[in-house]
Short mmCIF file of C-alpha atoms in Angstrom, two decimals:
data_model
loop_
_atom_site.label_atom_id
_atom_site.label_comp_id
_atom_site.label_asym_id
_atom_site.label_seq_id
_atom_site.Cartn_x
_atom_site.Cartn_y
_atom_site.Cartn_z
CA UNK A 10 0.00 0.00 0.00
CA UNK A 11 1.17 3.31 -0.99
CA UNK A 12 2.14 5.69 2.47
CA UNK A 13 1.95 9.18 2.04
CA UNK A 14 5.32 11.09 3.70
CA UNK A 15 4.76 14.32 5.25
CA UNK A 16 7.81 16.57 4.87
CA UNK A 17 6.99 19.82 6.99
CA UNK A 18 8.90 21.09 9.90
CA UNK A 19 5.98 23.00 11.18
CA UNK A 20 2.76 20.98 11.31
CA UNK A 21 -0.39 23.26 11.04
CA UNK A 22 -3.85 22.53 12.06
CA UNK A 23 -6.38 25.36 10.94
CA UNK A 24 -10.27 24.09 11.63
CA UNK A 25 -11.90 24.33 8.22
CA UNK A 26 -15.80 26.33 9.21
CA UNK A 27 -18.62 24.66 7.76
CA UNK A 28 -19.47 26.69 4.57
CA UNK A 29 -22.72 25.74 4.19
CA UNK A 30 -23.21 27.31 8.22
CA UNK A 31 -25.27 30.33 6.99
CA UNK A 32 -28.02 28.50 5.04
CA UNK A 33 -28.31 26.20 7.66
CA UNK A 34 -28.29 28.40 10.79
CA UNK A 35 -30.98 30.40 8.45
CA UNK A 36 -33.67 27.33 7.87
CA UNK A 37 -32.85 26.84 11.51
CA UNK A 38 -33.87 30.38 12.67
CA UNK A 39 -37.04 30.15 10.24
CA UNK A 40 -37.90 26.98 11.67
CA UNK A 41 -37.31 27.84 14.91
CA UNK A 42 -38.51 31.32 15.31
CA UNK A 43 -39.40 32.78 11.83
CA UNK A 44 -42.62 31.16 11.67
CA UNK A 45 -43.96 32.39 15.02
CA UNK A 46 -42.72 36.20 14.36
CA UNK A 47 -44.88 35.78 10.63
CA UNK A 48 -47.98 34.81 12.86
CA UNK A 49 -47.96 36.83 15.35
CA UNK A 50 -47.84 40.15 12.76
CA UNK A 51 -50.84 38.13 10.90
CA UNK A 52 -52.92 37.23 13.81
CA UNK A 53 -55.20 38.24 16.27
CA UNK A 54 -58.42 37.98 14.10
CA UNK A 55 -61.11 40.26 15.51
CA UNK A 56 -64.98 39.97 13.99
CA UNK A 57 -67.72 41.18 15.62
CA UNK A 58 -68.64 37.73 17.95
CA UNK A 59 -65.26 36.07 17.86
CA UNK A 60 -61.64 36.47 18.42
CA UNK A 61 -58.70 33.72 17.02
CA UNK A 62 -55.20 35.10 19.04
CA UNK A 63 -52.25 32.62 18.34
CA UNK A 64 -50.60 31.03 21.37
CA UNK A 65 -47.27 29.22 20.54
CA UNK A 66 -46.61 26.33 17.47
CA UNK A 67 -44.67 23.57 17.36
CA UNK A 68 -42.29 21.50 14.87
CA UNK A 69 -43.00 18.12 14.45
CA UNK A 70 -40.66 14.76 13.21
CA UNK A 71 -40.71 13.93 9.54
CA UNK A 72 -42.31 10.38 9.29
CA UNK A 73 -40.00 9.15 6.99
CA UNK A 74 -36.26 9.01 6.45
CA UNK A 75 -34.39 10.96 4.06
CA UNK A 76 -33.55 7.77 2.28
CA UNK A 77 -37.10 6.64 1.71
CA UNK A 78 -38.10 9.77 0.55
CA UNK A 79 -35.96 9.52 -2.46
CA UNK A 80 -36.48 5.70 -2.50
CA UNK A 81 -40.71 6.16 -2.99
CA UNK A 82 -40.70 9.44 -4.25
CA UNK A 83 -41.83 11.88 -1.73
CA UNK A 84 -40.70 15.09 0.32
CA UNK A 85 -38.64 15.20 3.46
CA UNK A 86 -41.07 17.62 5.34
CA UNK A 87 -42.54 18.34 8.96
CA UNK A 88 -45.82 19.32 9.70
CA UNK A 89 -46.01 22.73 11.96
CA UNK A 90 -49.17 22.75 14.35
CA UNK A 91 -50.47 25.86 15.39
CA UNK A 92 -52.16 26.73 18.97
CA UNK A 93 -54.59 29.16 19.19
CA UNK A 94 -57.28 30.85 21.88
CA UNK A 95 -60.84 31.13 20.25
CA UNK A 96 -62.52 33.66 22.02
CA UNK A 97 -66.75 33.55 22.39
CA UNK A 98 -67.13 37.36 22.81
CA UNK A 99 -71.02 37.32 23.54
CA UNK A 100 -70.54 34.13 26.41
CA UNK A 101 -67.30 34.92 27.45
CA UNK A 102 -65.87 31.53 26.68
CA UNK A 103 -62.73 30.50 26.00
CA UNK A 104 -61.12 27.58 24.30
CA UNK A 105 -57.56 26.93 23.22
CA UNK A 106 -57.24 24.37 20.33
CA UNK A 107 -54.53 22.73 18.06
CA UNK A 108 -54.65 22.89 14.27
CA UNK A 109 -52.33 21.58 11.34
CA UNK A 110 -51.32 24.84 9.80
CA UNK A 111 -49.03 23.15 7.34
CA UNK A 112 -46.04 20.33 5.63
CA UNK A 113 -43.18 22.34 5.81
CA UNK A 114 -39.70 21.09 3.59
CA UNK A 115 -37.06 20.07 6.21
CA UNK A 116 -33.47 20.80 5.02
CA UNK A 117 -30.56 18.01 5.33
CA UNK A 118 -27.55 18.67 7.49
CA UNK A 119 -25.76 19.03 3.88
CA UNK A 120 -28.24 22.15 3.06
CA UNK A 121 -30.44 20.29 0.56
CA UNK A 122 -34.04 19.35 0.30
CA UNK A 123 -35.72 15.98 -0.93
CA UNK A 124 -38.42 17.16 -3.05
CA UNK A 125 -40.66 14.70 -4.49
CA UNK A 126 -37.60 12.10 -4.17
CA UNK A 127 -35.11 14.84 -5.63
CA UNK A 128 -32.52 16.41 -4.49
CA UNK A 129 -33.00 20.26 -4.95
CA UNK A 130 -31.05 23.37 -3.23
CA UNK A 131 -32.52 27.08 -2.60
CA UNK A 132 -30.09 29.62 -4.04
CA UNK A 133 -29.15 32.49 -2.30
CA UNK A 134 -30.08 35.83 -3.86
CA UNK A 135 -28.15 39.25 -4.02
CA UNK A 136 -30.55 41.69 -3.47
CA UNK A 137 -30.34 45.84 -2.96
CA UNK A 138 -30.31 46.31 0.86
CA UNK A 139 -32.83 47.96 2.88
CA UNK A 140 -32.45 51.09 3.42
CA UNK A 141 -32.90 55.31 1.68
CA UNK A 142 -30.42 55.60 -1.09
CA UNK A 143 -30.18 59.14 -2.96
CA UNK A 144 -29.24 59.56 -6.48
CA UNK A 145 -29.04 62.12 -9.27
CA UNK A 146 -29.34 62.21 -13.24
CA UNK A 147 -28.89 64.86 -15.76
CA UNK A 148 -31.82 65.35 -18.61
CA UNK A 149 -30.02 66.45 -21.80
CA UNK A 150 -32.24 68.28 -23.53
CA UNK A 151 -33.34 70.48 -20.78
CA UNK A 152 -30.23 70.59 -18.63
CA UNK A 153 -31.83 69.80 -15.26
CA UNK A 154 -30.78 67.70 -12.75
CA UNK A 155 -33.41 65.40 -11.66
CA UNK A 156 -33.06 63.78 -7.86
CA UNK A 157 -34.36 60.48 -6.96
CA UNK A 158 -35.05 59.08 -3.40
CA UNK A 159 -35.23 55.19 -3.10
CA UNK A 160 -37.00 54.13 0.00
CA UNK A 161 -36.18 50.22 0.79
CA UNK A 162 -37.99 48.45 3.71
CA UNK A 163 -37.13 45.06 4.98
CA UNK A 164 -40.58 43.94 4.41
CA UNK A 165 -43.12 45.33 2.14
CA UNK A 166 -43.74 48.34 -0.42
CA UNK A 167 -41.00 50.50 -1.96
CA UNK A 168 -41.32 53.64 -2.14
CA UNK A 169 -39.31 56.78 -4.72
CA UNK A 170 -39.32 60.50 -4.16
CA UNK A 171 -38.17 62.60 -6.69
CA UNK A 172 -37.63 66.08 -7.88
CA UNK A 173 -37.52 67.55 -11.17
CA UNK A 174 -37.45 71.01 -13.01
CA UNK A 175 -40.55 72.47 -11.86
CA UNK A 176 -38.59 72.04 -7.68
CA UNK A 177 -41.89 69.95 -6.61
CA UNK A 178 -41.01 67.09 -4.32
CA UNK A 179 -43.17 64.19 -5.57
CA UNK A 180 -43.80 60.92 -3.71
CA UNK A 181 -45.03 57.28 -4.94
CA UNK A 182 -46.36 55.37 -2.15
CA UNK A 183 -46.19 52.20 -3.86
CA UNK A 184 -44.36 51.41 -7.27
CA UNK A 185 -46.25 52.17 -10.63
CA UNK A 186 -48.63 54.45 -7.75
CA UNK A 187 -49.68 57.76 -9.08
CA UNK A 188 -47.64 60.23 -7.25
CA UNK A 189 -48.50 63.40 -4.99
CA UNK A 190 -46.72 66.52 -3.03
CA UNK A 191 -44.26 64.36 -0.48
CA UNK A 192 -46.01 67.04 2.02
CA UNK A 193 -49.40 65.59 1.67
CA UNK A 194 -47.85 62.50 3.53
CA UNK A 195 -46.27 64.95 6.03
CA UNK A 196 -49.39 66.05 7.31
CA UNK A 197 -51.07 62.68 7.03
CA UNK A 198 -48.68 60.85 9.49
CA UNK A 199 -48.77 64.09 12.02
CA UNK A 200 -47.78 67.59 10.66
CA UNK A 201 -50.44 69.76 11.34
CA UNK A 202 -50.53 72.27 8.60
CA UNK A 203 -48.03 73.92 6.01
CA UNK A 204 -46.91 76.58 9.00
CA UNK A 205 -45.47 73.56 10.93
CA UNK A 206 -43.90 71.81 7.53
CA UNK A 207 -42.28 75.22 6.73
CA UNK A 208 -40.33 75.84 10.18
CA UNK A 209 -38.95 72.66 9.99
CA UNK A 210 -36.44 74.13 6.76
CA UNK A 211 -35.81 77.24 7.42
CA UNK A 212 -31.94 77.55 6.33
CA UNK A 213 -28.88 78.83 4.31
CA UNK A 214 -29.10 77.65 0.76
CA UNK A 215 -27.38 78.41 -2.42
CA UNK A 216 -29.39 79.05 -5.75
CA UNK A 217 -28.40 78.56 -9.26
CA UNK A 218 -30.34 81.12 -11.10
CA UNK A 219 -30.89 82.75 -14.74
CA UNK A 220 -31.46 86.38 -14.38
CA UNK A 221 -33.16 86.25 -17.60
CA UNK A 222 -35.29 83.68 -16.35
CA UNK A 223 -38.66 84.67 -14.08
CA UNK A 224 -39.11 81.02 -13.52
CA UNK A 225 -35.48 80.30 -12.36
CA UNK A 226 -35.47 83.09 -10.08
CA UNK A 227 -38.67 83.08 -8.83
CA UNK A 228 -37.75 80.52 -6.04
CA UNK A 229 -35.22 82.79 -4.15
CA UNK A 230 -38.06 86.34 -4.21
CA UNK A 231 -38.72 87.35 -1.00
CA UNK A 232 -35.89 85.69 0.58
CA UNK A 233 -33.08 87.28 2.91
CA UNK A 234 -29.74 87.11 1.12
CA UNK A 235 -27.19 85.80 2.63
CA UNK A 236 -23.90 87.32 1.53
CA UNK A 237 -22.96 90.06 -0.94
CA UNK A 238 -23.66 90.26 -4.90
CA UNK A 239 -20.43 91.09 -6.88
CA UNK A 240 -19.65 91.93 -10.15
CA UNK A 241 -16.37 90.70 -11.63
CA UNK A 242 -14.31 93.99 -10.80
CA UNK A 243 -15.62 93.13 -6.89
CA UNK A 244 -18.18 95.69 -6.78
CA UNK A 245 -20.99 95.31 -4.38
CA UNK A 246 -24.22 95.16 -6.70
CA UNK A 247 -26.50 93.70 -3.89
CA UNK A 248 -26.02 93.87 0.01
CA UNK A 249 -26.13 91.19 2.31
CA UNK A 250 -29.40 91.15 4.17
CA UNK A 251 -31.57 92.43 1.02
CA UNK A 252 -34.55 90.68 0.73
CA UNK A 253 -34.73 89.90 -3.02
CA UNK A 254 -37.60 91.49 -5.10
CA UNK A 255 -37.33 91.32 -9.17
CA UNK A 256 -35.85 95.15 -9.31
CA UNK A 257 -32.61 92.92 -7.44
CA UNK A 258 -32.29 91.05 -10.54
CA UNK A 259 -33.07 94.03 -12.88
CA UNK A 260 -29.64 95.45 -11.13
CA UNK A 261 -28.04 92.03 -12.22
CA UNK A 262 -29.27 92.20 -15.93
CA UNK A 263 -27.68 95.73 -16.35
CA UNK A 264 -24.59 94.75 -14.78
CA UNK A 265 -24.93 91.69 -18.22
CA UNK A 266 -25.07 88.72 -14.79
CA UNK A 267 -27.28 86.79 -16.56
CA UNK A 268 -26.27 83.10 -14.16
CA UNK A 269 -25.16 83.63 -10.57
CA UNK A 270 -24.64 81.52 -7.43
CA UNK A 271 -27.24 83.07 -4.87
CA UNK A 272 -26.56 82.77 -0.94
CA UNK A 273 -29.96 82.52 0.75
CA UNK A 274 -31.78 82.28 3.87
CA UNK A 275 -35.27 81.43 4.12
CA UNK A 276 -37.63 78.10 3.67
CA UNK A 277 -36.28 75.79 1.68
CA UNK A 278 -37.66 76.59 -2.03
CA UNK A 279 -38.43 73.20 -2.60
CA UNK A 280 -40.38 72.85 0.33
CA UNK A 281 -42.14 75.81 -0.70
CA UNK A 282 -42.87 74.63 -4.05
CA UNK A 283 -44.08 71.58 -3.17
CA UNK A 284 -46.66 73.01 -0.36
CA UNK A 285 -47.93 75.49 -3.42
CA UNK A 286 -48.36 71.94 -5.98
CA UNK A 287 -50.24 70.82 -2.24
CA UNK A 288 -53.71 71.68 -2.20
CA UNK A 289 -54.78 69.85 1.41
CA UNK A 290 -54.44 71.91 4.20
CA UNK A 291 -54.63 69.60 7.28
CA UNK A 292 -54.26 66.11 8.24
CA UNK A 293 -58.10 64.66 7.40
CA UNK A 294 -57.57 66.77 3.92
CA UNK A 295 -54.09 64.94 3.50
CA UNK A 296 -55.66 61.68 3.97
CA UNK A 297 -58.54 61.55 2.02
CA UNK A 298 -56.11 63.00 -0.55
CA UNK A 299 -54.16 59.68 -0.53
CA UNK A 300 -57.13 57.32 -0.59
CA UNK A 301 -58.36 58.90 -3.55
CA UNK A 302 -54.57 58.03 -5.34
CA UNK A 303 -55.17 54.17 -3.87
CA UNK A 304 -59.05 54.05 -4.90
CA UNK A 305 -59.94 57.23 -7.88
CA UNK A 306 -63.17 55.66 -8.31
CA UNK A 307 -64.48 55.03 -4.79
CA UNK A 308 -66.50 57.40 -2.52
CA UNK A 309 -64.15 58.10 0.08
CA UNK A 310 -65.16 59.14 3.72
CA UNK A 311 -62.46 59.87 6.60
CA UNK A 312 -62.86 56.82 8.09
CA UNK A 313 -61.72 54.84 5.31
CA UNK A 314 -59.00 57.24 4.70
CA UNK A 315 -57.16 56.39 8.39
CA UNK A 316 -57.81 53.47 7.94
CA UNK A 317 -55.73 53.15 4.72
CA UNK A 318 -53.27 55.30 5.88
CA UNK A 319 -52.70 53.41 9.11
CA UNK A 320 -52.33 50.49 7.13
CA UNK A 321 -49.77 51.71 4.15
CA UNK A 322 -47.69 54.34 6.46
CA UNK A 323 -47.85 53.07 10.22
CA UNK A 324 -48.82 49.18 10.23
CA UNK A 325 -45.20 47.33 10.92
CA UNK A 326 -46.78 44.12 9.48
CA UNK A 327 -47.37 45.18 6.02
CA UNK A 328 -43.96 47.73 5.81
CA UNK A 329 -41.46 47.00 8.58
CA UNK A 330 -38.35 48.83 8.36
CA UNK A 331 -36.58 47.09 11.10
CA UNK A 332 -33.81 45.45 11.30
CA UNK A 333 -31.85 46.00 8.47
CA UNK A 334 -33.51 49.70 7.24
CA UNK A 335 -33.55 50.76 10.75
CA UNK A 336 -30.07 50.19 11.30
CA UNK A 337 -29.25 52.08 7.69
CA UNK A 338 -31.50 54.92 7.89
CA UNK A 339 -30.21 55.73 11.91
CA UNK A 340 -26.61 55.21 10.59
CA UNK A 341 -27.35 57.52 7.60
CA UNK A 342 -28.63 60.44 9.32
CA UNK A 343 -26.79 59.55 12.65
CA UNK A 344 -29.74 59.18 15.01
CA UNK A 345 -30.88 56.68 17.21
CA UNK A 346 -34.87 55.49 16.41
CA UNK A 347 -35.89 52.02 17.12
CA UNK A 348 -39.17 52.83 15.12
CA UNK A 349 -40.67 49.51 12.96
CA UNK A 350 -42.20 52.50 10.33
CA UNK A 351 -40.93 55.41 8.75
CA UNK A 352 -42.00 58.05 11.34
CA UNK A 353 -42.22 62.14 10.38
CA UNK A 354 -38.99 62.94 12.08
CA UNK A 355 -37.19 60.28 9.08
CA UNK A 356 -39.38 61.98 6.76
CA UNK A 357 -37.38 65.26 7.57
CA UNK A 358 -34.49 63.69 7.49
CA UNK A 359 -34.58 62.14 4.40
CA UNK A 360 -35.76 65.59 3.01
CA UNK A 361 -32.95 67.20 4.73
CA UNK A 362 -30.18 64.67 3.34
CA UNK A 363 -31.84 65.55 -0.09
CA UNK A 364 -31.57 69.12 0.08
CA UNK A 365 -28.08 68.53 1.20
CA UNK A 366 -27.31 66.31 -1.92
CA UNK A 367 -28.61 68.79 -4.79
CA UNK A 368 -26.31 71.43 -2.51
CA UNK A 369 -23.20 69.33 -2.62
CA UNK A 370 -23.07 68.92 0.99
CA UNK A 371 -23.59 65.44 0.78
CA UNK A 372 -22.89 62.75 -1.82
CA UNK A 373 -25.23 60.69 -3.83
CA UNK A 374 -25.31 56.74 -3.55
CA UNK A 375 -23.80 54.27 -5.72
CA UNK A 376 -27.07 51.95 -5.48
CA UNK A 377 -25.47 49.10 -7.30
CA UNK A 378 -22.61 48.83 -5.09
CA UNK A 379 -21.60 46.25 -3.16
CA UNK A 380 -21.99 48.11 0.13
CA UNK A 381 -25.47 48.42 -1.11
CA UNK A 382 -26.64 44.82 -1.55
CA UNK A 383 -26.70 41.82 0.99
CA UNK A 384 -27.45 38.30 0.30
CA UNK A 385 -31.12 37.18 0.88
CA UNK A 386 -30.75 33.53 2.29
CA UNK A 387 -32.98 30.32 1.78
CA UNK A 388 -34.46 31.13 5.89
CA UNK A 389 -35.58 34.26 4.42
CA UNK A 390 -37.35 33.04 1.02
CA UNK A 391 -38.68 30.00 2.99
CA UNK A 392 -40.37 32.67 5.19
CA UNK A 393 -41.69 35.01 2.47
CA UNK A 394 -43.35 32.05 0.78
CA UNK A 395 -45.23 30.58 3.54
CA UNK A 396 -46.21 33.84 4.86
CA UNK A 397 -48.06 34.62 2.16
CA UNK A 398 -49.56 31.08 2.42
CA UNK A 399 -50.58 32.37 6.36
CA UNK A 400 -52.58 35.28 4.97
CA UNK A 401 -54.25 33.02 2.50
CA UNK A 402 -55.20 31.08 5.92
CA UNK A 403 -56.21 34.37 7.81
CA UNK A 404 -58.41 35.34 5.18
CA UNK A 405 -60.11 32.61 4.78
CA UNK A 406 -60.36 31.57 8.65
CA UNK A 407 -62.22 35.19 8.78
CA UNK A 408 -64.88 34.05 5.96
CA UNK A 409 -65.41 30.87 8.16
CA UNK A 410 -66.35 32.80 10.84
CA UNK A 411 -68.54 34.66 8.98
CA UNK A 412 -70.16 32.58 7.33
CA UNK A 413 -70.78 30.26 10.24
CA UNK A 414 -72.73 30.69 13.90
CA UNK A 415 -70.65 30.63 16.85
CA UNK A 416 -71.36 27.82 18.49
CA UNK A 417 -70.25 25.43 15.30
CA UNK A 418 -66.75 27.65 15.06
CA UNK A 419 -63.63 25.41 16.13
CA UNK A 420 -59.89 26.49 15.64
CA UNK A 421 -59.69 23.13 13.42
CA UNK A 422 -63.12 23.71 11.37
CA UNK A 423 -61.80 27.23 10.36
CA UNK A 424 -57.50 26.70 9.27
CA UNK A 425 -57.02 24.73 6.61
CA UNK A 426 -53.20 23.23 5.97
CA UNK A 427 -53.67 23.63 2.24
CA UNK A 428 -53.29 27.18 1.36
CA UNK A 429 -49.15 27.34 3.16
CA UNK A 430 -47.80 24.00 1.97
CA UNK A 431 -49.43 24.48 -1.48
CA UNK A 432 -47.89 27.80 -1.54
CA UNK A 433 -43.97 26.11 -0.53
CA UNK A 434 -44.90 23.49 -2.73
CA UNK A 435 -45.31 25.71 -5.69
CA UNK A 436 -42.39 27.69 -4.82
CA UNK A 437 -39.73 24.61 -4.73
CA UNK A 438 -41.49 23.40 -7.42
CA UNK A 439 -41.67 26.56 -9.96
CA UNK A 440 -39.13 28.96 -8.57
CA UNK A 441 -35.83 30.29 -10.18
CA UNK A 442 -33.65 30.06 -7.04
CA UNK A 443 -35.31 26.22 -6.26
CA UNK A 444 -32.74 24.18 -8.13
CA UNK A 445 -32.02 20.71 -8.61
CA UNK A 446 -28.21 20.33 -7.23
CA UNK A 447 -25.79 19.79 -9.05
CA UNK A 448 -24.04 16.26 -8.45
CA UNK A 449 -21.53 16.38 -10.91
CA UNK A 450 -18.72 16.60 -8.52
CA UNK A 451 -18.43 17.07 -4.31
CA UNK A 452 -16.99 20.34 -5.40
CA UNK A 453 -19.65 21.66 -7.75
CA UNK A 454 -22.45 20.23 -5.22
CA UNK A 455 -20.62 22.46 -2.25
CA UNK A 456 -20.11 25.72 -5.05
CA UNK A 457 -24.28 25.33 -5.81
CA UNK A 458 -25.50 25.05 -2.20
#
């Protein structure tokens, strides 16, 4: 038998780490905790007689082996049991019961799955990060600079601010979402009224202006300049401290300044040009304002208008930004929120850092960097997909229980197991980033998982 001779003077001993350690320790955190974070944001279910809270789940064994899985066919799964308290609201009773909530794919200690009696692998995905990222581009016919704002939760809608030639701040609250004044919002998550929007950017600003121009101008009249106007031999043409009327620029025109760098103080002229594009001038106005983007057709009344606000501005469960997008936005601006939702004060802020890019103070954001994605892991598709299986459940627990009388409602009669492991079960099935693995060699297995 051949002996292999080791010739080193110094023997080394490095522990190799397990490289697949981050898709496992992410099923594992899914598994383990994931799916009882996704239920409580979905649950309690409140109708008018009854009231479903969720209590605690629980894991169970697979009922087969790995290796007659693949022998007959069939997925290496557990089932995940959910308890919950049924509340009788007109008796007072209460009753805590089990239900099967769903088959859930079980991953190998080698990071695969056995689907149908295959062996298949979740990919992991680079995504943008969470976050606000700021960025600029130049239209070439007109020779304005157009700003962008890209708002990134963890979970949930994206929204995108921008600006453009006519200095209106405009806000989507949901992609391919008609946009409106970014102040509207303002005073529909707690600004009172354009007064209270206004103090809020009150500063120094520079202005590029045409003196020729009425329309470029017209943003710095009737503010307090901020330094002296020269000509080019040094001569003082304007004083600091003059509030700017149109003769000032008349002065500039005879002296031929037909472009000049303006030193300001005063509300922000974007802010002021937005509030002047905003027609609502309180909160219930701002409101009803955004339920008529959401629903043109629809009569609105101010109930419905909280309500939908509530649920697309200040409702955690359908946007959360928190973890990652907390942790970005309070590194960005340097502050320290623990806030699930984008409150008014990050509003301002974002604003602010905005105002600060188109003066040069602070630097736009390479979006596709690096820096500026992270890797979305097989825990945290696994958890999308069954999560939107859970609503499926919710909503159609709540047409049991409307449909049915009170005493014939049971936690069992009104969850079904179908809707989450058909929806997993379509995902490794269908999906892009559900693969089978690839078994041409241990190394090209490892490379895939």
């Amino acid at each position: 038998m051949d002996k292999i001779l080791d010739l080193r003077k110094t023997k080394l001993s490095i522990p190799l780490p397990n490289l697949l350690s981050v898709q496992i320790s992410s099923y594992e955190k899914f598994l383990n905790e994931g799916i009882g974070e996704i239920l409580q944001r979905i649950f309690p279910i409140d109708t008018k007689n009854i009231r479903v809270e969720f209590v605690s789940y629980s894991v169970g064994e697979p009922l087969r082996t790995p290796e007659d899985c693949i022998r007959v066919g069939t997925t290496y799964e557990v089932s995940i049991k959910g308890r919950f308290r049924l509340i009788y609201k007109n008796t007072g009773e209460i009753k805590e019961q089990e239900a099967l909530l769903a088959d859930v794919p079980r991953m190998l200690p080698d990071g695969t799955f056995i689907i149908n009696g295959k062996k298949r692998v979740v990919v992991q995905q680079l995504i943008r990060s969470p976050g606000v990222y700021f960025q600029s581009e130049k239209d070439v016919e007109s020779g304005f600079t157009n700003y962008i704002v890209t708002i990134i939760p963890d979970r949930g809608n994206w929204m995108e601010m921008e600006v453009g030639k006519d200095n209106v701040m405009y806000i989507r609250l949901k992609k391919g979402m008609k946009k409106l004044p970014v102040t509207v919002v303002l005073k529909a998550i707690g600004f009172k009224n354009n007064e209270e929007i206004l103090e809020k950017f009150y500063q120094t600003m520079t202005v590029d202006v045409m003196t020729t121009s009425p329309f470029s101008y017209d943003v710095v009249i009737g503010k307090k300049l901020a330094e002296d106007i020269k000509n080019s031999e040094g001569k003082v043409i304007i004083k600091k401290g003059t509030i700017l009327q149109e003769e000032s620029f008349e002065k500039l025109r005879e002296e031929n300044i037909l472009r000049y760098s303006v030193k300001v103080e005063g509300y922000d002229y974007w802010v002021e040009q937005t509030l002047k594009k905003d027609k609502t001038n309180n909160s219930d106005e701002a409101k009803i304002e955004i339920y008529k983007i959401f629903h043109p057709k629809e009569r609105v009344t101010l109930e419905a208008a909280e309500e939908l606000v509530h649920n697309i501005l200040m409702d955690p469960r359908r946007n959360e930004y928190y973890p990652v997008s907390r942790y970005k936005i309070n590194k960005k601006f340097d502050v320290k929120r623990d806030d699930h939702i984008l409150t008014k004060d990050d509003f301002v802020d974002i604003i602010s850092h905005l105002i600060k890019v188109r003066e040069g103070i602070e630097k736009e954001d390479d979006i596709d960097s690096l820096a500026n994605r992270r890797v979305r892991t097989v825990g945290e598709l696994i958890s999308e997909e069954f999560e939107k299986g859970a609503l499926k459940v919710q909503r159609s627990a709540r047409e049991a229980i409307a449909i049915k009388k009170p005493e014939e409602i049971t936690i069992p009669s009104i969850f079904s197991n179908k809707a989450i492991t058909g929806q997993l079960r379509q995902f490794f099935g269908v999906s892009q980033l559900s693969q089978f693995m690839e078994e041409t060699n241990p190394l090209a297995s490892l490379t895939h998982k």
